[in-house]
CSV table of C-alpha atoms in Angstrom, one decimal:
chain,number,residue,atom,x,y,z
A,1,UNK,CA,3.2,32.2,-0.6
A,2,UNK,CA,5.4,35.1,0.8
A,3,UNK,CA,7.7,34.8,3.5
A,4,UNK,CA,5.7,37.1,5.5
A,5,UNK,CA,2.5,35.0,5.2
A,6,UNK,CA,4.5,31.9,6.3
A,7,UNK,CA,6.0,33.8,9.3
A,8,UNK,CA,2.5,34.9,10.4
A,9,UNK,CA,1.3,31.4,10.6
A,10,UNK,CA,0.2,30.1,13.9
A,11,UNK,CA,2.2,26.9,13.3
A,12,UNK,CA,0.9,23.4,14.0
A,13,UNK,CA,3.5,20.8,14.8
A,14,UNK,CA,5.9,20.2,11.9
A,15,UNK,CA,5.2,23.5,10.2
A,16,UNK,CA,8.0,26.2,10.3
A,17,UNK,CA,8.7,29.3,8.3
A,18,UNK,CA,10.5,27.3,5.7
A,19,UNK,CA,9.7,23.6,6.4
A,20,UNK,CA,7.0,21.1,6.8
A,21,UNK,CA,8.1,18.0,8.5
A,22,UNK,CA,6.5,14.8,7.5
A,23,UNK,CA,7.0,11.4,9.2
A,24,UNK,CA,7.4,8.0,7.2
A,25,UNK,CA,6.5,4.6,8.8
A,26,UNK,CA,7.4,1.4,6.9
A,27,UNK,CA,9.2,-1.9,7.4
A,28,UNK,CA,13.0,-1.4,6.6
A,29,UNK,CA,14.1,-4.6,8.2
A,30,UNK,CA,12.4,-7.9,9.0
A,31,UNK,CA,10.7,-10.4,7.0
A,32,UNK,CA,8.3,-7.8,5.4
A,33,UNK,CA,11.0,-5.3,4.4
A,34,UNK,CA,11.2,-6.9,0.9
A,35,UNK,CA,7.6,-6.0,0.2
A,36,UNK,CA,7.6,-2.5,1.4
A,37,UNK,CA,11.1,-0.9,2.1
A,38,UNK,CA,11.4,0.4,-1.5
A,39,UNK,CA,8.3,2.7,-0.9
A,40,UNK,CA,10.9,5.2,0.8
A,41,UNK,CA,12.5,5.7,-2.6
A,42,UNK,CA,9.2,6.8,-4.2
A,43,UNK,CA,8.3,9.0,-1.3
A,44,UNK,CA,11.7,10.7,-1.6
A,45,UNK,CA,11.3,11.2,-5.3
A,46,UNK,CA,7.9,12.7,-5.0
A,47,UNK,CA,9.2,15.2,-2.2
A,48,UNK,CA,12.1,16.1,-4.3
A,49,UNK,CA,9.6,17.0,-7.2
A,50,UNK,CA,7.6,19.0,-4.8
A,51,UNK,CA,10.6,20.9,-3.3
A,52,UNK,CA,12.1,21.6,-6.8
A,53,UNK,CA,8.9,23.1,-8.1
A,54,UNK,CA,7.9,25.0,-4.9
A,55,UNK,CA,4.6,23.1,-4.7
A,56,UNK,CA,4.1,23.8,-1.2
A,57,UNK,CA,5.5,27.4,-1.5
A,58,UNK,CA,8.5,28.5,0.4
A,59,UNK,CA,8.2,25.7,2.8
A,60,UNK,CA,10.0,22.6,1.7
A,61,UNK,CA,9.0,19.2,2.9
A,62,UNK,CA,11.5,17.3,4.8
A,63,UNK,CA,11.0,13.6,5.8
A,64,UNK,CA,11.9,11.5,8.9
A,65,UNK,CA,11.6,7.8,8.4
A,66,UNK,CA,11.3,5.1,11.2
A,67,UNK,CA,11.4,1.5,10.9
A,68,UNK,CA,8.2,-0.6,12.3
A,69,UNK,CA,9.4,-4.0,11.3
A,70,UNK,CA,5.8,-4.7,10.3
A,71,UNK,CA,5.0,-5.1,13.9
A,72,UNK,CA,1.9,-3.5,15.6
A,73,UNK,CA,3.7,-2.7,18.7
A,74,UNK,CA,6.7,-1.2,16.9
A,75,UNK,CA,4.3,0.6,14.5
A,76,UNK,CA,2.8,2.4,17.6
A,77,UNK,CA,6.2,3.4,19.1
A,78,UNK,CA,7.3,4.7,15.6
A,79,UNK,CA,4.2,6.9,15.5
A,80,UNK,CA,4.9,8.1,19.1
A,81,UNK,CA,8.5,8.8,18.2
A,82,UNK,CA,7.6,10.8,15.1
A,83,UNK,CA,4.7,12.9,16.8
A,84,UNK,CA,6.2,13.3,20.4
A,85,UNK,CA,10.0,13.6,19.6
A,86,UNK,CA,10.3,14.5,15.9
A,87,UNK,CA,7.1,16.9,16.0
A,88,UNK,CA,6.0,15.8,12.5
A,89,UNK,CA,3.0,17.5,10.9
A,90,UNK,CA,1.6,14.2,9.5
A,91,UNK,CA,2.6,10.8,8.4
A,92,UNK,CA,3.1,8.7,5.2
A,93,UNK,CA,2.6,5.0,6.0
A,94,UNK,CA,3.4,2.1,3.8
A,95,UNK,CA,3.2,-0.9,6.2
A,96,UNK,CA,0.9,-3.9,6.9
A,97,UNK,CA,1.3,-3.0,10.8
A,98,UNK,CA,-0.5,0.4,10.5
A,99,UNK,CA,-3.2,-0.7,12.6
A,100,UNK,CA,-0.8,-0.5,15.5
A,101,UNK,CA,-0.6,3.1,15.6
A,102,UNK,CA,-4.1,3.9,14.0
A,103,UNK,CA,-6.1,4.8,17.2
A,104,UNK,CA,-3.3,6.9,18.7
A,105,UNK,CA,-2.7,9.0,15.6
A,106,UNK,CA,-6.6,9.5,15.2
A,107,UNK,CA,-6.6,10.6,18.8
A,108,UNK,CA,-3.8,13.1,18.2
A,109,UNK,CA,-5.4,14.4,15.0
A,110,UNK,CA,-2.5,13.7,13.0
A,111,UNK,CA,-3.3,13.2,9.2
A,112,UNK,CA,-2.1,9.7,7.7
A,113,UNK,CA,-1.8,8.8,4.0
A,114,UNK,CA,-0.6,5.4,2.8
A,115,UNK,CA,-1.1,2.3,0.9
A,116,UNK,CA,-3.9,0.5,2.7
A,117,UNK,CA,-2.8,-3.1,2.1
A,118,UNK,CA,-5.8,-4.6,3.6
A,119,UNK,CA,-5.4,-2.5,7.1
A,120,UNK,CA,-9.1,-1.8,8.4
A,121,UNK,CA,-8.0,1.3,10.2
A,122,UNK,CA,-8.2,3.2,6.8
A,123,UNK,CA,-11.9,2.5,6.9
A,124,UNK,CA,-12.3,3.4,10.6
A,125,UNK,CA,-10.6,6.7,11.1
A,126,UNK,CA,-11.3,9.8,9.2
A,127,UNK,CA,-7.6,11.0,9.6
A,128,UNK,CA,-6.4,8.0,7.6
A,129,UNK,CA,-6.4,8.2,3.7
A,130,UNK,CA,-5.6,5.3,1.4
A,131,UNK,CA,-4.1,7.0,-1.8
A,132,UNK,CA,-6.7,5.2,-3.9
A,133,UNK,CA,-8.7,2.7,-1.8
A,134,UNK,CA,-9.7,2.2,1.8
A,135,UNK,CA,-10.4,-1.0,3.7
A,136,UNK,CA,-13.9,-1.3,4.9
A,137,UNK,CA,-14.3,-1.2,8.8
A,138,UNK,CA,-16.0,-4.7,8.6
A,139,UNK,CA,-13.5,-6.3,6.0
A,140,UNK,CA,-14.6,-9.9,6.9
A,141,UNK,CA,-18.1,-9.1,5.7
A,142,UNK,CA,-16.9,-7.3,2.5
A,143,UNK,CA,-15.4,-8.6,-0.8
A,144,UNK,CA,-15.0,-7.8,-4.4
A,145,UNK,CA,-16.0,-10.3,-7.2
A,146,UNK,CA,-13.2,-9.0,-9.2
A,147,UNK,CA,-10.6,-11.6,-7.7
A,148,UNK,CA,-12.8,-14.6,-8.5
A,149,UNK,CA,-13.8,-13.2,-11.9
A,150,UNK,CA,-10.3,-13.1,-13.0
A,151,UNK,CA,-9.5,-16.5,-11.8
A,152,UNK,CA,-12.5,-17.9,-13.7
A,153,UNK,CA,-11.5,-16.1,-16.8
A,154,UNK,CA,-8.1,-17.7,-16.6
A,155,UNK,CA,-9.8,-21.1,-16.6
A,156,UNK,CA,-9.5,-22.0,-12.8
A,157,UNK,CA,-12.4,-23.3,-10.8
A,158,UNK,CA,-10.9,-25.2,-7.9
A,159,UNK,CA,-9.0,-22.4,-5.8
A,160,UNK,CA,-6.6,-22.6,-3.1
A,161,UNK,CA,-6.1,-19.5,-1.1
A,162,UNK,CA,-2.9,-19.1,1.2
A,163,UNK,CA,-2.0,-16.4,3.7
A,164,UNK,CA,-0.2,-15.7,7.0
A,165,UNK,CA,-1.5,-15.2,10.5
A,166,UNK,CA,-0.9,-11.5,10.2
A,167,UNK,CA,-4.5,-9.8,10.4
A,168,UNK,CA,-4.4,-8.0,7.0
A,169,UNK,CA,-3.2,-11.0,5.3
A,170,UNK,CA,-5.8,-13.3,6.9
A,171,UNK,CA,-8.5,-11.0,6.1
A,172,UNK,CA,-7.6,-10.7,2.5
A,173,UNK,CA,-7.7,-14.6,2.2
A,174,UNK,CA,-11.1,-14.6,4.0
A,175,UNK,CA,-12.3,-12.2,1.3
A,176,UNK,CA,-11.0,-14.3,-1.5
A,177,UNK,CA,-12.9,-17.3,0.1
A,178,UNK,CA,-16.2,-15.3,0.0
A,179,UNK,CA,-15.6,-14.2,-3.7
A,180,UNK,CA,-14.9,-17.8,-4.7
A,181,UNK,CA,-17.8,-19.2,-2.7
A,182,UNK,CA,-20.3,-16.7,-4.2
A,183,UNK,CA,-19.1,-17.3,-7.9
A,184,UNK,CA,-21.0,-19.9,-9.8
A,185,UNK,CA,-18.9,-22.7,-11.1
A,186,UNK,CA,-16.1,-22.0,-8.5
A,187,UNK,CA,-15.1,-23.8,-5.4
A,188,UNK,CA,-12.5,-23.1,-2.6
A,189,UNK,CA,-10.7,-26.6,-2.1
A,190,UNK,CA,-7.9,-25.3,0.2
A,191,UNK,CA,-7.4,-22.4,2.7
A,192,UNK,CA,-4.7,-21.6,5.2
A,193,UNK,CA,-4.0,-18.5,7.2
A,194,UNK,CA,-1.7,-20.4,9.6
A,195,UNK,CA,1.6,-19.6,8.2
A,196,UNK,CA,4.0,-17.0,9.8
A,197,UNK,CA,5.5,-14.1,7.9
A,198,UNK,CA,9.0,-15.8,8.3
A,199,UNK,CA,8.1,-18.9,6.7
A,200,UNK,CA,10.1,-19.9,3.5
A,201,UNK,CA,9.8,-23.5,3.1
A,202,UNK,CA,6.3,-24.8,1.5
A,203,UNK,CA,6.9,-28.4,0.5
A,204,UNK,CA,4.2,-29.5,3.0
A,205,UNK,CA,1.7,-26.8,2.0
A,206,UNK,CA,2.4,-27.5,-1.7
A,207,UNK,CA,1.5,-31.3,-1.2
A,208,UNK,CA,-1.7,-30.3,0.6
A,209,UNK,CA,-2.7,-28.0,-2.2
A,210,UNK,CA,-1.9,-30.8,-4.8
A,211,UNK,CA,-3.9,-33.3,-2.9
A,212,UNK,CA,-6.9,-30.9,-2.9
A,213,UNK,CA,-6.9,-30.8,-6.7
A,214,UNK,CA,-6.7,-27.0,-6.9
A,215,UNK,CA,-6.1,-25.5,-10.3
A,216,UNK,CA,-5.9,-21.9,-9.2
A,217,UNK,CA,-3.8,-20.1,-6.5
A,218,UNK,CA,-4.5,-16.8,-5.0
A,219,UNK,CA,-2.0,-15.6,-2.2
A,220,UNK,CA,-2.0,-13.1,0.6
A,221,UNK,CA,1.6,-13.2,1.6
A,222,UNK,CA,4.7,-11.3,0.9
A,223,UNK,CA,6.6,-11.5,-2.5
A,224,UNK,CA,9.4,-13.8,-1.3
A,225,UNK,CA,7.0,-16.3,0.3
A,226,UNK,CA,4.7,-16.2,-2.8
A,227,UNK,CA,7.5,-17.1,-5.2
A,228,UNK,CA,8.7,-19.9,-2.8
A,229,UNK,CA,5.3,-21.4,-2.6
A,230,UNK,CA,4.8,-21.2,-6.5
A,231,UNK,CA,8.2,-22.9,-6.8
A,232,UNK,CA,7.3,-25.6,-4.4
A,233,UNK,CA,4.1,-26.2,-6.3
A,234,UNK,CA,6.2,-26.5,-9.7
A,235,UNK,CA,8.6,-28.8,-8.1
A,236,UNK,CA,5.6,-31.0,-6.9
A,237,UNK,CA,4.3,-31.2,-10.4
A,238,UNK,CA,1.2,-29.1,-10.0
A,239,UNK,CA,0.0,-27.4,-13.2
A,240,UNK,CA,-2.1,-24.4,-12.2
A,241,UNK,CA,-4.3,-22.5,-14.7
A,242,UNK,CA,-4.2,-19.4,-12.7
A,243,UNK,CA,-1.7,-18.0,-10.1
A,244,UNK,CA,-2.2,-14.5,-8.8
A,245,UNK,CA,0.0,-12.6,-6.4
A,246,UNK,CA,-1.4,-9.2,-4.7
A,247,UNK,CA,2.1,-7.9,-5.2
A,248,UNK,CA,5.3,-8.3,-7.0
A,249,UNK,CA,4.7,-6.3,-10.2
A,250,UNK,CA,8.4,-5.3,-10.8
A,251,UNK,CA,10.7,-5.9,-13.8
A,252,UNK,CA,13.4,-7.4,-11.6
A,253,UNK,CA,11.2,-10.2,-10.7
A,254,UNK,CA,10.8,-11.6,-14.3
A,255,UNK,CA,13.9,-14.1,-14.0
A,256,UNK,CA,13.1,-15.3,-10.5
A,257,UNK,CA,12.1,-19.1,-9.9
A,258,UNK,CA,8.3,-19.1,-9.0
A,259,UNK,CA,7.5,-16.4,-11.2
A,260,UNK,CA,6.3,-18.5,-14.3
A,261,UNK,CA,2.8,-17.9,-15.1
A,262,UNK,CA,2.0,-15.5,-12.4
A,263,UNK,CA,-0.5,-12.7,-12.7
A,264,UNK,CA,-0.3,-9.7,-10.3
A,265,UNK,CA,-3.1,-7.4,-8.8
A,266,UNK,CA,-2.4,-3.6,-9.0
A,267,UNK,CA,-4.6,-0.6,-8.0
A,268,UNK,CA,-2.8,1.7,-10.7
A,269,UNK,CA,-2.6,2.0,-14.4
A,270,UNK,CA,0.1,-0.4,-15.5
A,271,UNK,CA,3.5,1.3,-16.5
A,272,UNK,CA,3.2,-0.2,-20.1
A,273,UNK,CA,0.4,2.3,-20.7
A,274,UNK,CA,2.5,5.2,-19.9
A,275,UNK,CA,0.3,7.4,-17.8
A,276,UNK,CA,1.5,10.9,-17.1
A,277,UNK,CA,2.2,10.1,-13.5
A,278,UNK,CA,4.6,7.4,-14.4
A,279,UNK,CA,6.7,9.7,-16.7
A,280,UNK,CA,7.1,12.1,-13.8
A,281,UNK,CA,7.9,9.4,-11.3
A,282,UNK,CA,10.6,7.6,-13.6
A,283,UNK,CA,12.2,11.0,-14.3
A,284,UNK,CA,12.5,11.7,-10.5
A,285,UNK,CA,13.6,8.1,-9.7
A,286,UNK,CA,16.3,8.0,-12.4
A,287,UNK,CA,17.7,11.2,-10.9
A,288,UNK,CA,17.9,9.4,-7.4
A,289,UNK,CA,19.7,6.5,-9.1
A,290,UNK,CA,17.0,4.4,-7.9
A,291,UNK,CA,15.0,1.5,-9.6
A,292,UNK,CA,11.7,2.6,-11.1
A,293,UNK,CA,9.8,-0.1,-12.7
A,294,UNK,CA,8.4,-1.4,-9.5
A,295,UNK,CA,5.1,-1.5,-7.7
A,296,UNK,CA,6.4,-0.8,-4.2
A,297,UNK,CA,8.2,2.4,-5.0
A,298,UNK,CA,5.4,3.7,-7.1
A,299,UNK,CA,3.0,3.1,-4.2
A,300,UNK,CA,5.3,5.3,-2.2
A,301,UNK,CA,5.3,7.9,-4.8
A,302,UNK,CA,1.5,7.8,-5.1
A,303,UNK,CA,0.9,8.1,-1.2
A,304,UNK,CA,3.4,11.1,-1.1
A,305,UNK,CA,1.6,12.6,-4.1
A,306,UNK,CA,-1.7,12.4,-2.1
A,307,UNK,CA,-0.1,13.7,1.1
A,308,UNK,CA,1.0,16.7,-1.0
A,309,UNK,CA,-2.5,17.1,-2.3
A,310,UNK,CA,-3.7,17.1,1.3
A,311,UNK,CA,-1.1,19.9,2.1
A,312,UNK,CA,-2.5,22.1,-0.8
A,313,UNK,CA,-6.2,21.3,0.4
A,314,UNK,CA,-5.2,22.4,4.0
A,315,UNK,CA,-4.1,25.9,2.6
A,316,UNK,CA,-0.4,26.5,1.9
A,317,UNK,CA,-0.3,29.9,3.7
A,318,UNK,CA,-1.0,28.1,7.1
A,319,UNK,CA,-1.6,24.5,6.8
A,320,UNK,CA,-3.2,22.8,9.8
A,321,UNK,CA,-3.7,19.1,10.5
A,322,UNK,CA,-7.5,19.8,11.0
A,323,UNK,CA,-7.9,21.4,7.5
A,324,UNK,CA,-5.6,18.8,5.9
A,325,UNK,CA,-8.0,16.1,7.1
A,326,UNK,CA,-11.3,18.1,6.5
A,327,UNK,CA,-10.4,19.4,3.3
A,328,UNK,CA,-8.8,16.3,1.5
A,329,UNK,CA,-11.7,14.3,2.6
A,330,UNK,CA,-13.8,16.6,0.2
A,331,UNK,CA,-11.6,16.2,-2.6
A,332,UNK,CA,-13.4,14.6,-5.6
A,333,UNK,CA,-12.0,13.3,-9.1
A,334,UNK,CA,-8.5,12.9,-7.8
A,335,UNK,CA,-6.3,10.6,-9.9
A,336,UNK,CA,-2.8,11.2,-9.0
A,337,UNK,CA,-2.1,12.6,-12.6
A,338,UNK,CA,-3.7,9.9,-14.5
A,339,UNK,CA,-2.2,7.1,-12.2
A,340,UNK,CA,-5.6,5.5,-11.5
A,341,UNK,CA,-9.6,5.8,-11.7
A,342,UNK,CA,-10.4,9.3,-10.3
A,343,UNK,CA,-11.3,8.8,-6.6
A,344,UNK,CA,-13.7,10.8,-4.2
A,345,UNK,CA,-12.2,10.7,-0.9
A,346,UNK,CA,-15.4,10.9,1.1
A,347,UNK,CA,-17.0,8.1,-1.1
A,348,UNK,CA,-13.8,5.9,-0.8
A,349,UNK,CA,-13.9,6.1,3.1
């Protein structure tokens, strides 16, 4: 794009002659930081690639990040700060508290791209895009049989489902319950969503799971909680046929206590299969001096990649929030450069 064309643009907030300012919201502190904060490195790596290769023309992307501590109220104030004080064009969000700002950002017409992590807002508001999936607006009534199918294939038939009292976690565990109850030959024998995100001691829960006779465990907690619970089960002498964590796919975790025999759910083509997106990602992460072989930073990369696709869909000569939302929703067959099964953003919504 020429400088003249950029200068002639009737700028939306965050769009200048040589810059597009983008906000980032994620937990950088608090109990959930371990599960989300590394996403910022992946976001920065993808922005670095875009700026180096002039993917957004003469305008370079700059990012401003705010910590929401994974709390809904803080998530709202983070969004208000980015929109009202920083004047960002749009937001990349990797937080399980994204529901907190969702209605506000929708009302302001601000585009949001993120890792949905079970937040219903991604299926409620047209301005919010999960980079691969969205959460249905009625998640308590919706489930995938895949979760139960995998447990059954691994030999587990009596399932324990454990989550926290955070809405996204509780909803996920409810979906696991539905999948198990509607799968022939399987039974839910233990369920709790009463734990807090700060709980790290699971001796009592492990004993209750042992008493239930469960031979399979599916969790909806953060990584540190998941490993602590699995370690407590092992110390209690529980032999599980299947243990599945919704996150934690990271080479750094392999030697940690509580990781033995664990499977992970991921929404992208695994690194071991070397998709093109992973090669680009690793090169940029290495340049930043950051750890690459992890699910969380890669999710940041994929969210930023989708945001950049939205900017291109909006029209680089004069991107507007309205055109970003309208035109990215029309994109079909998008796969993040081979990172996942192609997505149609309208169908996904």
